[in-house]
Amino acid sequence: MAGIALLLLLLFSMRSFSTAGASPSGPSPCLAPAQWEGRTVQYDHSTGRNTRAAVSYDASQQRVRVLEEKKGLVPCKRFFEYIYLYQEEVMFQIEQVTKLCSKLTLNEPWDPYDIPDNSTYEDQYYIGGPEDQIFVQEWSDRKPARKYETWVGVYTLKDCYPVQETYTRNYSVTTSTRFFDIKLGISDPSIFTPPASCQVAEPIRMVKDC
């Protein structure tokens, strides 16, 4: 009997040791960088248009600068620079050629490029192929009481860089954004300061097409 008791104790100790590092709640969201610069492609599913842009992102002061990129000659299309200052609840829209400026109130709350703590873990996988892979995790705002998610984010596991974010509304995808060429930090903080032309800004959003 003493031998059996000793064996059971040994087995229990081995099981406890093997599960000591396991997390019963599953993966936890990584912490995305607070300041970075990179490029994005946003696809608007309602218009069928892709918008390519250079993006400067500063979560510490809740501000984003978006500079639309020109890809070839597009007849009758205007390109803009956008400066979003969420703490001041204002957005500036600057036409890149004429420097005409619009100043608009920001009604949307600050929505950072990160994974909220209450997100639901969906999956993890490699992007790419053999010898050229990046390990990513997929998260969403799906909750048990709601059948479908309204946000899905894909972030790299190593450094928590954004790879893709997708938003849905009324069960239909609204926008999909891909991120690439990300570099940490802000090279020129002055880009968040509106140009002098914005001192006489109009409170009307300018249209993209002429």
Short mmCIF file of C-alpha atoms in Angstrom, two decimals, residues 57-137:
data_model
loop_
_atom_site.label_atom_id
_atom_site.label_comp_id
_atom_site.label_asym_id
_atom_site.label_seq_id
_atom_site.Cartn_x
_atom_site.Cartn_y
_atom_site.Cartn_z
CA TYR A 57 -0.03 57.37 -35.61
CA ASP A 58 0.39 58.79 -32.10
CA ALA A 59 -1.73 57.07 -29.47
CA SER A 60 -0.09 58.98 -26.61
CA GLN A 61 -1.79 62.20 -27.74
CA GLN A 62 -4.64 60.58 -29.68
CA ARG A 63 -3.79 61.97 -33.10
CA VAL A 64 -3.42 60.56 -36.60
CA ARG A 65 -2.16 62.08 -39.83
CA VAL A 66 -3.15 60.49 -43.16
CA LEU A 67 -1.55 61.56 -46.44
CA GLU A 68 -3.24 60.02 -49.48
CA GLU A 69 -0.80 58.62 -52.02
CA LYS A 70 -1.04 59.34 -55.73
CA LYS A 71 -0.69 56.19 -57.83
CA GLY A 72 -0.51 57.34 -61.41
CA LEU A 73 -2.73 59.90 -63.09
CA VAL A 74 -6.36 59.57 -62.03
CA PRO A 75 -8.58 61.96 -64.04
CA CYS A 76 -10.77 64.26 -61.98
CA LYS A 77 -9.59 62.96 -58.60
CA ARG A 78 -8.40 65.10 -55.69
CA PHE A 79 -5.95 63.94 -53.06
CA PHE A 80 -6.07 65.08 -49.46
CA GLU A 81 -4.14 65.21 -46.23
CA TYR A 82 -6.11 64.54 -43.05
CA ILE A 83 -5.08 65.53 -39.53
CA TYR A 84 -7.21 63.94 -36.79
CA LEU A 85 -6.85 65.53 -33.34
CA TYR A 86 -9.14 63.50 -31.11
CA GLN A 87 -8.32 65.29 -27.86
CA GLU A 88 -9.44 68.53 -29.49
CA GLU A 89 -12.32 66.77 -31.28
CA VAL A 90 -11.38 68.28 -34.63
CA MET A 91 -10.25 67.06 -38.05
CA PHE A 92 -8.51 69.06 -40.77
CA GLN A 93 -8.86 68.14 -44.44
CA ILE A 94 -6.24 69.75 -46.70
CA GLU A 95 -6.29 69.52 -50.50
CA GLN A 96 -2.75 68.59 -51.49
CA VAL A 97 -2.45 70.83 -54.58
CA THR A 98 -4.34 74.01 -53.65
CA LYS A 99 -3.84 73.71 -49.85
CA LEU A 100 -7.51 74.56 -49.35
CA CYS A 101 -8.53 73.51 -45.85
CA SER A 102 -11.68 72.32 -44.12
CA LYS A 103 -12.07 72.12 -40.35
CA LEU A 104 -14.64 69.62 -39.12
CA THR A 105 -15.83 68.43 -35.73
CA LEU A 106 -14.84 64.89 -34.82
CA ASN A 107 -17.91 63.09 -33.51
CA GLU A 108 -16.35 59.63 -33.39
CA PRO A 109 -14.52 58.57 -30.23
CA TRP A 110 -10.81 57.76 -30.31
CA ASP A 111 -10.35 54.25 -31.70
CA PRO A 112 -6.71 53.19 -31.36
CA TYR A 113 -4.92 50.66 -33.51
CA ASP A 114 -4.61 48.04 -30.80
CA ILE A 115 -6.30 44.98 -29.32
CA PRO A 116 -8.76 45.90 -26.54
CA ASP A 117 -8.35 43.94 -23.31
CA ASN A 118 -11.85 42.49 -23.60
CA SER A 119 -11.28 41.16 -27.13
CA THR A 120 -12.06 37.56 -28.08
CA TYR A 121 -9.21 35.39 -29.34
CA GLU A 122 -10.13 33.87 -32.72
CA ASP A 123 -7.08 32.20 -34.26
CA GLN A 124 -3.34 32.29 -34.86
CA TYR A 125 -1.47 31.37 -38.03
CA TYR A 126 1.45 32.14 -40.32
CA ILE A 127 1.25 34.68 -43.13
CA GLY A 128 3.39 33.78 -46.12
CA GLY A 129 5.08 30.55 -47.07
CA PRO A 130 8.13 28.42 -46.21
CA GLU A 131 11.24 30.42 -45.25
CA ASP A 132 9.22 33.64 -45.36
CA GLN A 133 6.57 33.61 -42.66
CA ILE A 134 5.17 35.96 -40.02
CA PHE A 135 3.23 34.61 -37.05
CA VAL A 136 0.02 36.54 -36.34
CA GLN A 137 -3.00 36.36 -34.05
#
